[in-house]
Amino acid sequence: MKLYEYEGKELFKQVGIPVPRGIVTDKPIKWEGKAVVKSQLLEGGRGKRGLVRVTDNVEETIKELMSLGINKFLVEEFIPHEKEIYLSALIDRDSAEPIIVASPEGGIDIESSKNVRIFQIPIERGVRSYDVIKIEKYLNVKGLEPVIKGLYKLVTEYDAELAEINPLAITIDGRIYALDSKVILEDNALFKHQDIIEKIGRSPSKEAYVELDGDIGIIGNGAGLTMATMDMVKLMGGNPADFYDVGGGADREKVKEAILKIGSNSKVRKIIMNIYGGITRCDEVALGIIEAYDKVKKPIYVRLVGTNEEAGRKILQEKGIPYYTDALSCIGDALRS
Amino acid sequence: MNRNSRVLVQGITGKEGSFHTKQMLTYGTKIVAGTSPGKGGTEVHGVPVYDTVEDALKEHEIDASIVFVPAKFAPDAIYEAIDGGIKLIVVITEHIPVLDMLKVVKYAKQKGSRIIGPNCPGIIVPEESLVGIFPPRPFKKGKIGIVSRSGTLTYEVAEMVKELGQSTVIGIGGDPIVGTSLVEVVKMFEEDPETESIIMIGEIGGTMEERVAKMKKEGLIKKKIVAYIAGMTAPKEKRMGHAGAVVYMGMGTFESKIKALHESGIPVATTPYEIKKLLVF
């Protein structure tokens, strides 16, 4: 679950990472002196879209941004600084260890930067003094220990998938502030952190659904097969409207929910369902399909094979719903229609 | 793994555990025992159930275990199997936190147990033994080894090459941290006399596929190997169903995988349906 900047900064404070003085507001407020007004959105690129503003008139700036449809703001003291760096912590999949990612170029697009170094810090020993020295030397900045330890703690104790500060500001007199936060908590581990969940008051979005910009609804079971279905639709000249993985062992309710959700997307003209049942049972899938079929006024192309396929097909046949056993002809027919 | 492997099912009394125990027994797998705390002394499809792994080990020799325990309790179940000295542990469970898995995998390596998974379909040796949730339909005894990061896509690919048949099929799971990597399985296939050629099914996220390409470049793969990578159309920083199928900081993009595979001389299929063609020619 991706956190808003202000939520991430709350966690920063908890783990000892310094952040600028600020308040969260959903209406215009009075503020003495220079401040930064930051629109609170989950997507990136706020700066480029002009949704982060340095201003002497906070009240007016908030009014302006509200007229653009923004409804939550973090107002922070303006921190004059002479240097910006990048620091983050995450679990490295290849070494199966937590890593600190650092770059002396803050505020940049880390993906395209060449000046990035990775520091592996094994979980059994945690952050040690010599790790800090190494990272500080590379970045040519002193006093990073609380920040490095804080980021590391977010990954190893708060189950953050990613804890990122971009940029981390260093002032003329050597004080350090996290000017931004990007924290993604692992959904599967949220049950361990009830206190955070209560504070945030949101539940994670269903990650198995990703909206895209095409017009062909895609439903599959299993991430790999669903992705492959998307890719094939694209290769055969179609445009996927979404990625929707009903998951392993989906029951009729989940299948019905999926079809209704995809069917209700106004961009979707037709739906391709690609099901290969392993832990998922085709009869359950079929029961879900027949419950949703008539409610969705769009053509649905169903490919159904695997566990309990005969039972599943029988259910579809009785309702007169056509099905395919082969994914290619299913996708081909869908795209040609 | 073969027809004589003796298997323990952890979480045997649950809905999935019980259903797949029956499927595995039907396939010919030797399931000797199951565990479920508090259900000791009962039976599931004729398989005796014990409260703990230790109790089961008192009565049976066990070569492998398969875990159907819910995510919250799965790490305990895996630790228990490791402490019981079980050498192969297949973890079907999905949604185990990455941090827990990281520690469990380290512990297993220290103790000399191999974990497959989590969030995986398991292992199947066609017409011999199934330790997993594979539907039998696409599998036939043969000479092709298949290793995959996904489940259902593996069934699809197995079906495409059904007439050629498979030696062993392993789904390593779709999580960021897994007990056994693509590289390790490819190595096993390389050494396995039953396997003549290898199919690798990858997806976006991580750099396992790139590491297999590196192996090929270094001349460590002599057998014919072909690959398919899912996720060509996946947007960045969006998680595509699998916890592990996500591109952060430009790591593990579709393009980087394809590039690495091409450079190493491993042919890459653009759709699952092209794999067979690449294998035969």
XYZ file of C-alpha atoms in Angstrom:
618
model
C 0.000 0.000 0.000
C 1.437 3.284 -1.116
C 1.271 6.019 1.501
C 0.627 9.715 0.992
C 3.639 11.954 1.536
C 2.341 13.197 4.899
C 1.696 9.632 6.077
C 5.181 8.610 5.043
C 6.579 11.581 6.937
C 4.659 10.552 10.062
C 6.517 7.242 9.889
C 9.773 9.120 9.211
C 9.277 10.984 12.501
C 8.618 7.703 14.298
C 11.930 6.231 13.110
C 13.989 9.353 13.705
C 14.261 10.843 10.206
C 14.073 14.662 10.428
C 11.296 16.315 8.401
C 10.381 20.017 8.002
C 7.766 21.496 10.338
C 4.380 21.228 8.639
C 0.635 20.724 8.851
C -1.896 18.751 6.854
C -4.999 20.642 5.801
C -7.982 20.303 3.489
C -8.805 24.022 3.443
C -6.957 27.339 3.014
C -4.981 28.328 6.112
C -2.960 31.330 7.276
C 0.821 30.871 7.494
C 3.584 33.283 8.520
C 6.393 33.623 5.999
C 7.597 31.474 3.153
C 6.199 27.939 2.820
C 5.866 25.038 0.438
C 2.334 23.901 -0.391
C 2.313 20.300 -1.516
C -0.748 18.636 -3.024
C -1.260 15.219 -1.491
C -1.671 12.694 -4.300
C -0.536 9.109 -4.594
C 0.856 9.427 -8.098
C 4.267 10.920 -8.779
C 5.219 13.841 -10.993
C 3.526 16.439 -8.789
C 6.328 18.938 -9.288
C 6.175 18.716 -13.064
C 2.413 19.249 -12.952
C 2.805 22.390 -10.841
C 1.105 20.871 -7.816
C 3.974 21.663 -5.432
C 4.418 25.397 -4.921
C 6.769 27.627 -2.957
C 4.778 30.651 -1.832
C 4.582 33.640 0.519
C 0.794 33.457 0.454
C -0.262 29.988 1.544
C -3.945 30.804 1.732
C -4.133 31.989 -1.885
C -2.026 29.114 -3.187
C -4.275 26.538 -1.528
C -7.330 28.247 -3.018
C -5.764 28.064 -6.465
C -4.878 24.404 -6.104
C -8.329 23.617 -4.743
C -9.823 25.065 -7.907
C -7.845 22.363 -9.756
C -9.655 19.712 -7.740
C -6.986 18.983 -5.129
C -8.412 18.505 -1.659
C -5.544 17.639 0.655
C -2.353 19.583 1.315
C 0.804 19.376 3.308
C 2.052 22.873 4.153
C 5.687 22.959 5.256
C 8.224 25.563 6.281
C 10.497 26.460 3.393
C 14.000 25.049 3.979
C 16.800 26.905 2.174
C 19.465 24.325 1.421
C 22.633 23.936 -0.565
C 22.583 20.287 -1.469
C 20.090 17.543 -2.375
C 20.772 13.817 -2.311
C 18.798 10.616 -2.830
C 18.450 7.790 -0.282
C 16.157 4.782 -0.136
C 15.898 1.348 1.424
C 14.298 -1.764 0.026
C 14.757 -5.520 -0.100
C 17.003 -6.611 -2.922
C 15.438 -9.626 -4.542
C 18.614 -11.095 -5.962
C 20.674 -11.132 -2.794
C 17.602 -11.503 -0.558
C 18.986 -8.782 1.717
C 17.927 -5.246 2.590
C 19.819 -2.611 0.625
C 20.365 1.129 0.861
C 20.300 2.862 -2.513
C 22.131 6.184 -2.590
C 22.852 8.897 -5.123
C 24.547 12.282 -4.701
C 22.016 13.653 -7.197
C 18.782 14.317 -5.312
C 15.481 15.144 -6.895
C 16.405 13.173 -9.988
C 14.750 10.357 -11.784
C 16.603 7.523 -10.095
C 15.755 5.126 -12.908
C 17.746 7.020 -15.486
C 20.573 8.183 -13.229
C 23.969 6.641 -13.746
C 25.329 7.924 -10.463
C 23.723 5.447 -8.078
C 25.270 3.015 -5.652
C 23.794 0.067 -3.779
C 24.912 -0.866 -0.256
C 23.908 -4.298 0.975
C 23.249 -4.543 4.714
C 22.483 -8.108 5.898
C 19.436 -8.436 8.105
C 21.197 -10.334 10.916
C 23.579 -7.487 11.683
C 21.626 -4.376 10.683
C 23.187 -0.955 10.015
C 26.697 -0.623 11.512
C 29.000 2.363 11.920
C 31.157 1.354 8.966
C 28.102 1.168 6.684
C 27.308 4.754 7.603
C 30.910 5.872 6.969
C 30.921 4.186 3.554
C 27.632 5.769 2.469
C 28.571 9.207 3.840
C 31.888 9.104 1.984
C 30.196 8.197 -1.280
C 27.653 10.990 -0.906
C 30.127 13.437 0.620
C 27.652 14.286 3.377
C 28.023 13.921 7.161
C 25.407 13.094 9.785
C 23.364 10.550 7.836
C 23.235 7.876 10.539
C 19.687 8.599 11.793
C 18.362 8.738 8.228
C 20.033 5.505 7.107
C 18.969 3.679 10.278
C 15.458 5.066 9.972
C 15.004 3.940 6.359
C 16.443 0.543 7.198
C 14.068 0.216 10.123
C 11.067 0.991 7.919
C 11.990 -1.943 5.698
C 13.037 -4.429 8.375
C 10.538 -3.603 11.139
C 7.627 -1.897 9.414
C 7.630 -4.237 6.386
C 8.012 -1.384 3.902
C 8.636 -2.572 0.352
C 10.218 0.758 -0.363
C 11.179 3.710 1.842
C 12.518 6.538 -0.291
C 13.636 10.117 0.319
C 13.991 12.130 -2.856
C 15.315 14.666 -2.157
C 17.059 14.686 1.187
C 18.160 18.284 1.784
C 21.347 19.430 3.503
C 21.419 23.026 4.748
C 24.409 25.354 4.839
C 24.941 24.615 8.538
C 24.716 20.856 7.965
C 21.163 20.126 9.111
C 19.335 17.380 7.229
C 15.667 17.185 6.227
C 13.592 14.742 4.218
C 11.779 17.055 1.805
C 9.677 14.272 0.323
C 8.655 10.741 1.261
C 7.701 7.717 -0.737
C 6.765 4.781 1.446
C 5.091 1.620 0.184
C 4.047 -0.839 2.879
C 3.718 -4.477 1.944
C 0.039 -5.438 1.807
C 0.718 -8.998 2.931
C 2.354 -7.732 6.116
C -0.230 -5.125 7.122
C -1.805 -7.531 9.602
C 1.314 -7.097 11.737
C 0.907 -3.328 11.895
C -2.622 -2.678 13.132
C -1.524 0.606 14.743
C -0.418 2.041 11.410
C -3.543 0.831 9.638
C -5.786 2.425 12.256
C -3.937 5.699 11.938
C -4.126 5.692 8.170
C -7.726 4.550 8.027
C -7.453 3.090 4.537
C -7.255 -0.463 3.352
C -5.009 -1.506 0.504
C -6.392 -1.401 -2.988
C -6.833 -4.714 -4.723
C -3.471 -5.068 -6.422
C -4.740 -7.729 -8.752
C -6.423 -5.038 -10.859
C -4.479 -2.556 -12.944
C -6.272 -0.184 -15.279
C -4.761 0.407 -18.721
C -5.919 2.595 -21.569
C -7.295 0.179 -24.173
C -10.792 -1.171 -24.832
C -10.430 -4.955 -24.398
C -11.202 -6.145 -20.888
C -8.827 -8.865 -19.700
C -9.572 -11.356 -16.942
C -7.281 -14.276 -16.203
C -6.347 -16.541 -13.337
C -2.771 -16.258 -12.240
C -0.545 -13.267 -12.861
C 1.602 -14.887 -15.527
C -1.269 -16.124 -17.644
C -3.128 -12.814 -17.303
C -0.008 -10.895 -18.355
C 0.566 -13.274 -21.252
C -3.063 -12.786 -22.327
C -2.581 -9.018 -22.255
C 0.618 -9.324 -24.268
C -1.055 -11.561 -26.864
C -3.982 -9.177 -27.271
C -1.483 -6.391 -27.905
C 0.559 -8.509 -30.325
C -2.576 -9.432 -32.260
C -3.477 -5.783 -32.695
C -5.808 -5.184 -29.766
C -5.492 -2.856 -26.810
C -5.907 -4.184 -23.254
C -8.122 -2.067 -21.004
C -6.882 -3.700 -17.834
C -5.020 -6.462 -16.076
C -7.330 -8.414 -13.752
C -6.067 -11.540 -12.039
C -8.895 -13.298 -10.196
C -6.210 -15.198 -8.300
C -5.648 -18.831 -7.508
C -8.659 -20.727 -6.230
C -11.120 -17.983 -7.142
C -14.695 -18.877 -6.265
C -17.864 -17.883 -8.137
C -18.214 -14.690 -6.098
C -14.745 -13.467 -7.091
C -15.317 -14.326 -10.743
C -18.679 -12.569 -10.765
C -17.142 -9.511 -9.102
C -14.390 -9.431 -11.717
C -16.758 -9.593 -14.692
C -19.049 -6.937 -13.228
C -16.128 -4.634 -12.471
C -14.542 -4.962 -15.902
C -17.936 -4.812 -17.609
C -18.799 -1.566 -15.843
C -15.722 0.196 -17.229
C -17.138 2.393 -19.983
C -13.958 2.073 -22.066
C -14.373 -1.701 -22.319
C -16.072 -2.922 -25.508
C -15.581 -6.653 -25.007
C -14.112 -8.982 -22.441
C -11.627 -11.829 -22.832
C -11.484 -14.381 -20.012
C -8.570 -16.783 -19.997
C -8.875 -19.456 -17.305
C -6.612 -22.422 -16.827
C -7.716 -24.049 -13.612
C -5.168 -25.622 -11.313
C -6.149 -24.662 -7.798
C -8.986 -22.776 -9.469
C -11.934 -24.981 -10.334
C -13.652 -24.486 -13.669
C -17.115 -25.287 -12.260
C -16.792 -22.452 -9.724
C -15.623 -20.131 -12.494
C -18.557 -21.147 -14.688
C -21.018 -20.469 -11.865
C -19.545 -16.984 -11.520
C -19.787 -16.414 -15.268
C -23.466 -17.370 -15.504
C -24.335 -15.077 -12.599
C -22.659 -12.085 -14.246
C -23.192 -12.891 -17.937
C -26.571 -11.267 -18.437
C -25.782 -8.252 -16.273
C -22.930 -7.215 -18.547
C -24.194 -6.005 -21.901
C -20.892 -6.669 -23.633
C -19.570 -9.727 -25.457
C -17.534 -12.059 -23.244
C -15.108 -14.530 -24.805
C -14.396 -17.352 -22.394
C -11.526 -19.788 -22.565
C -11.907 -22.476 -19.897
C -9.677 -25.496 -19.252
C -8.143 -27.337 -16.292
C -9.438 -28.687 -12.989
C -13.116 -29.763 -13.229
C -13.352 -28.485 -16.814
C -16.149 -30.886 -17.850
C -18.352 -29.719 -14.987
C -17.573 -26.102 -15.823
C -18.350 -26.486 -19.501
C -21.584 -28.293 -18.736
C -22.709 -25.328 -16.635
C -21.919 -22.931 -19.493
C -23.549 -25.176 -22.104
C -26.788 -25.366 -20.141
C -26.943 -21.577 -20.244
C -25.994 -21.486 -23.909
C -22.771 -19.600 -23.248
C -20.062 -20.376 -25.822
C -16.560 -21.180 -24.639
C -13.129 -21.972 -26.075
C -10.515 -24.523 -25.110
C -7.751 -22.722 -26.913
C -6.598 -19.238 -25.947
C -5.386 -18.163 -29.383
C -8.694 -18.775 -31.135
C -10.519 -17.168 -28.221
C -8.436 -13.985 -28.497
C -8.489 -14.112 -32.303
C -12.287 -14.327 -32.460
C -12.658 -11.598 -29.873
C -10.436 -9.212 -31.814
C -12.067 -10.000 -35.161
C -15.624 -9.494 -33.952
C 11.739 -36.390 -6.712
C 10.270 -39.568 -8.075
C 7.436 -42.064 -7.587
C 9.009 -43.224 -4.336
C 9.268 -39.821 -2.656
C 7.345 -39.863 0.624
C 5.389 -36.698 1.171
C 3.942 -34.868 4.158
C 1.059 -32.405 3.692
C 1.131 -29.484 6.164
C -2.307 -27.984 6.578
C -3.971 -31.162 5.302
C -7.369 -30.564 6.907
C -7.944 -27.183 5.278
C -10.056 -26.749 2.133
C -7.068 -26.531 -0.236
C -4.942 -29.027 1.661
C -7.614 -31.671 1.624
C -8.677 -31.129 -2.006
C -5.140 -31.272 -3.357
C -4.188 -34.216 -1.157
C -6.839 -36.150 -3.016
C -5.565 -34.871 -6.381
C -1.985 -35.825 -5.523
C -2.988 -39.284 -4.272
C -4.923 -39.857 -7.481
C -1.824 -38.914 -9.460
C 0.179 -41.550 -7.630
C 2.093 -39.432 -5.123
C 3.048 -41.277 -1.932
C 1.481 -39.110 0.724
C 2.347 -40.741 4.028
C 1.135 -38.187 6.549
C -0.422 -34.797 7.152
C -0.277 -32.220 9.924
C -2.862 -29.897 11.392
C -2.541 -28.644 14.971
C -5.366 -30.024 17.109
C -6.478 -32.541 14.483
C -3.952 -35.256 15.420
C -5.413 -38.746 15.288
C -7.881 -38.058 12.476
C -7.581 -39.010 8.794
C -7.932 -37.157 5.473
C -8.539 -39.376 2.412
C -6.993 -42.228 4.377
C -3.875 -40.219 5.272
C -3.096 -40.106 9.017
C -3.058 -36.595 10.522
C -0.671 -35.451 13.285
C -0.532 -32.319 15.447
C 3.094 -31.586 14.642
C 5.773 -32.474 12.093
C 7.738 -34.120 14.894
C 4.854 -36.480 15.657
C 4.573 -37.393 11.973
C 8.328 -38.051 11.766
C 8.094 -40.518 14.686
C 5.831 -42.705 12.566
C 7.040 -42.091 8.992
C 10.074 -41.504 6.817
C 9.489 -38.216 4.973
C 11.407 -36.932 1.939
C 9.369 -33.851 1.110
C 6.658 -31.676 2.543
C 4.051 -29.490 0.887
C 2.615 -26.481 2.730
C -1.016 -25.337 2.391
C -1.044 -23.416 5.683
C -2.518 -19.859 5.552
C 0.002 -17.010 5.194
C -0.147 -15.882 8.826
C 0.977 -19.280 10.079
C 2.948 -20.504 7.075
C 6.378 -19.327 8.306
C 5.890 -21.436 11.464
C 4.974 -24.441 9.346
C 8.076 -24.017 7.171
C 10.403 -23.574 10.175
C 8.859 -26.711 11.644
C 9.583 -28.699 8.487
C 13.174 -27.382 8.375
C 13.721 -28.301 12.025
C 12.318 -31.740 11.269
C 15.152 -32.169 8.770
C 12.844 -32.402 5.739
C 15.028 -31.723 2.718
C 12.462 -30.499 0.221
C 9.671 -28.108 1.222
C 7.167 -26.943 -1.386
C 5.251 -23.854 -0.256
C 1.975 -23.310 -2.100
C 0.734 -20.549 0.233
C 0.330 -17.071 -1.210
C 0.666 -13.705 0.635
C 3.484 -14.577 3.032
C 5.261 -11.299 3.957
C 8.557 -10.846 2.108
C 10.505 -10.132 5.290
C 9.354 -13.394 6.894
C 10.230 -15.303 3.756
C 13.667 -13.725 3.593
C 14.442 -15.036 7.090
C 12.873 -18.446 6.443
C 14.859 -18.948 3.219
C 18.115 -18.035 4.976
C 17.374 -20.471 7.786
C 16.562 -23.245 5.306
C 19.864 -22.714 3.500
C 21.758 -22.907 6.811
C 20.021 -26.144 7.718
C 20.325 -27.718 4.306
C 16.654 -27.761 3.304
C 15.486 -26.632 -0.113
C 12.359 -24.509 -0.333
C 10.345 -24.236 -3.550
C 8.000 -21.254 -3.546
C 6.160 -19.641 -1.835
C 3.139 -18.787 -3.954
C 3.967 -21.536 -6.410
C 2.268 -24.498 -8.103
C 4.969 -26.960 -6.982
C 6.720 -29.763 -8.810
C 5.465 -32.470 -11.120
C 7.303 -35.420 -12.603
C 4.778 -36.452 -15.260
C 3.206 -39.884 -14.759
C 5.223 -40.373 -11.562
C 4.693 -37.876 -8.803
C 3.007 -34.569 -8.105
C 3.927 -32.396 -5.145
C 1.853 -29.371 -5.930
C -1.413 -28.188 -7.409
C -0.787 -28.817 -11.108
C -3.811 -30.105 -12.993
C -2.732 -33.393 -14.655
C -4.186 -32.441 -18.044
C -1.137 -30.877 -19.796
C 1.529 -33.272 -18.530
C 3.034 -36.283 -20.240
C 6.311 -38.100 -19.656
C 9.073 -36.784 -21.882
C 12.388 -34.974 -22.085
C 11.608 -31.282 -21.644
C 12.291 -29.553 -18.344
C 10.082 -26.534 -17.649
C 10.824 -23.915 -15.007
C 8.496 -21.014 -14.424
C 7.819 -18.048 -12.181
C 4.100 -18.447 -12.655
C 1.461 -21.107 -12.177
C -1.268 -21.105 -14.774
C 1.032 -19.902 -17.526
C 3.086 -23.039 -16.860
C 0.037 -25.221 -17.492
C -0.485 -23.380 -20.744
C 3.106 -23.876 -21.896
C 3.177 -27.511 -20.737
C 0.118 -28.121 -22.883
C 1.822 -26.601 -25.925
C 4.602 -29.171 -25.692
C 2.457 -32.035 -24.440
C 3.149 -34.283 -27.410
C 6.881 -33.947 -26.771
C 6.385 -34.565 -23.045
C 8.131 -33.182 -19.962
C 10.791 -34.606 -17.647
C 10.087 -32.364 -14.646
C 8.087 -29.160 -14.327
C 8.798 -26.725 -11.504
C 6.980 -23.519 -10.649
C 9.280 -21.464 -8.421
C 6.608 -18.964 -7.429
C 5.831 -15.335 -8.105
C 7.093 -13.653 -4.945
C 10.041 -11.255 -4.672
C 11.928 -13.698 -2.466
C 11.698 -17.369 -3.355
C 13.521 -20.375 -1.959
C 14.778 -21.601 -5.311
C 15.608 -19.389 -8.276
C 15.373 -19.866 -12.032
C 19.165 -20.178 -12.142
C 19.197 -23.027 -9.624
C 16.512 -24.975 -11.457
C 18.179 -24.453 -14.845
C 21.389 -25.841 -13.291
C 19.483 -28.904 -12.065
C 18.001 -29.470 -15.507
C 21.452 -29.099 -17.036
C 22.671 -31.944 -14.792
C 19.548 -34.096 -15.064
C 19.963 -37.064 -17.444
C 16.192 -37.211 -17.984
C 16.106 -33.658 -19.396
C 17.156 -32.914 -22.970
C 15.947 -29.360 -23.396
C 14.777 -26.550 -21.131
C 11.939 -24.033 -21.241
C 12.182 -21.002 -18.970
C 9.062 -18.954 -18.324
C 9.863 -15.607 -16.765
C 8.117 -12.347 -16.138
C 8.874 -8.716 -15.340
C 10.493 -7.824 -12.005
C 13.790 -8.912 -10.466
C 16.781 -10.051 -12.506
C 16.612 -13.850 -12.384
C 16.152 -14.175 -16.137
C 19.130 -11.922 -16.748
C 21.206 -14.196 -14.517
C 20.205 -17.248 -16.532
C 21.290 -15.347 -19.657
C 24.644 -14.720 -17.982
C 24.987 -18.458 -17.275
C 24.351 -19.194 -20.920
C 26.920 -16.593 -21.957
C 29.495 -18.190 -19.661
C 28.928 -21.507 -21.395
C 27.332 -23.160 -18.353
C 24.221 -24.230 -20.270
C 24.927 -26.828 -22.927
C 21.387 -28.069 -23.402
C 18.918 -26.361 -25.697
C 17.109 -23.625 -23.769
C 14.286 -21.337 -24.898
C 12.484 -18.624 -22.969
C 9.238 -16.736 -22.768
C 8.796 -13.566 -20.713
C 5.365 -12.271 -19.683
C 4.671 -8.607 -19.103
C 5.487 -6.856 -22.362
C 2.463 -4.580 -21.911
C 2.791 -4.100 -18.151
C 3.167 -0.491 -17.001
C 6.061 0.458 -14.692
C 5.678 0.555 -10.924
C 2.377 -1.311 -11.143
C 2.238 -4.670 -9.523
C 0.921 -7.256 -11.947
C -0.812 -9.727 -9.647
C 2.319 -11.482 -8.420
C 3.985 -9.712 -5.545
C 7.196 -10.090 -7.516
C 5.940 -8.821 -10.848
C 6.688 -5.168 -10.412
C 9.359 -2.891 -11.828
C 10.891 -0.462 -9.308
C 13.708 1.901 -10.219
C 13.958 0.405 -13.658
C 14.998 -2.955 -12.218
C 13.698 -5.994 -14.044
C 11.998 -4.438 -17.048
C 10.698 -6.538 -19.925
C 13.195 -4.871 -22.247
C 16.232 -5.604 -20.063
C 15.291 -9.280 -19.882
C 14.703 -9.640 -23.607
C 17.961 -7.839 -24.347
C 19.972 -10.063 -21.992
C 18.425 -13.243 -23.388
C 18.971 -12.220 -27.004
C 22.582 -11.298 -26.328
C 23.226 -14.655 -24.688
C 21.785 -16.533 -27.638
C 18.711 -17.874 -25.821
C 15.764 -17.720 -28.258
C 12.757 -15.864 -26.845
C 9.196 -16.644 -27.870
C 6.877 -13.657 -28.342
C 3.845 -15.704 -27.278
C 3.567 -18.965 -25.343
C 2.480 -20.588 -28.604
C 5.814 -20.019 -30.282
C 7.837 -21.933 -27.719
C 7.372 -25.295 -29.348
C 8.525 -23.990 -32.710
C 11.702 -22.617 -31.127
C 12.361 -25.947 -29.425
C 11.966 -28.050 -32.520
C 14.117 -25.887 -34.797
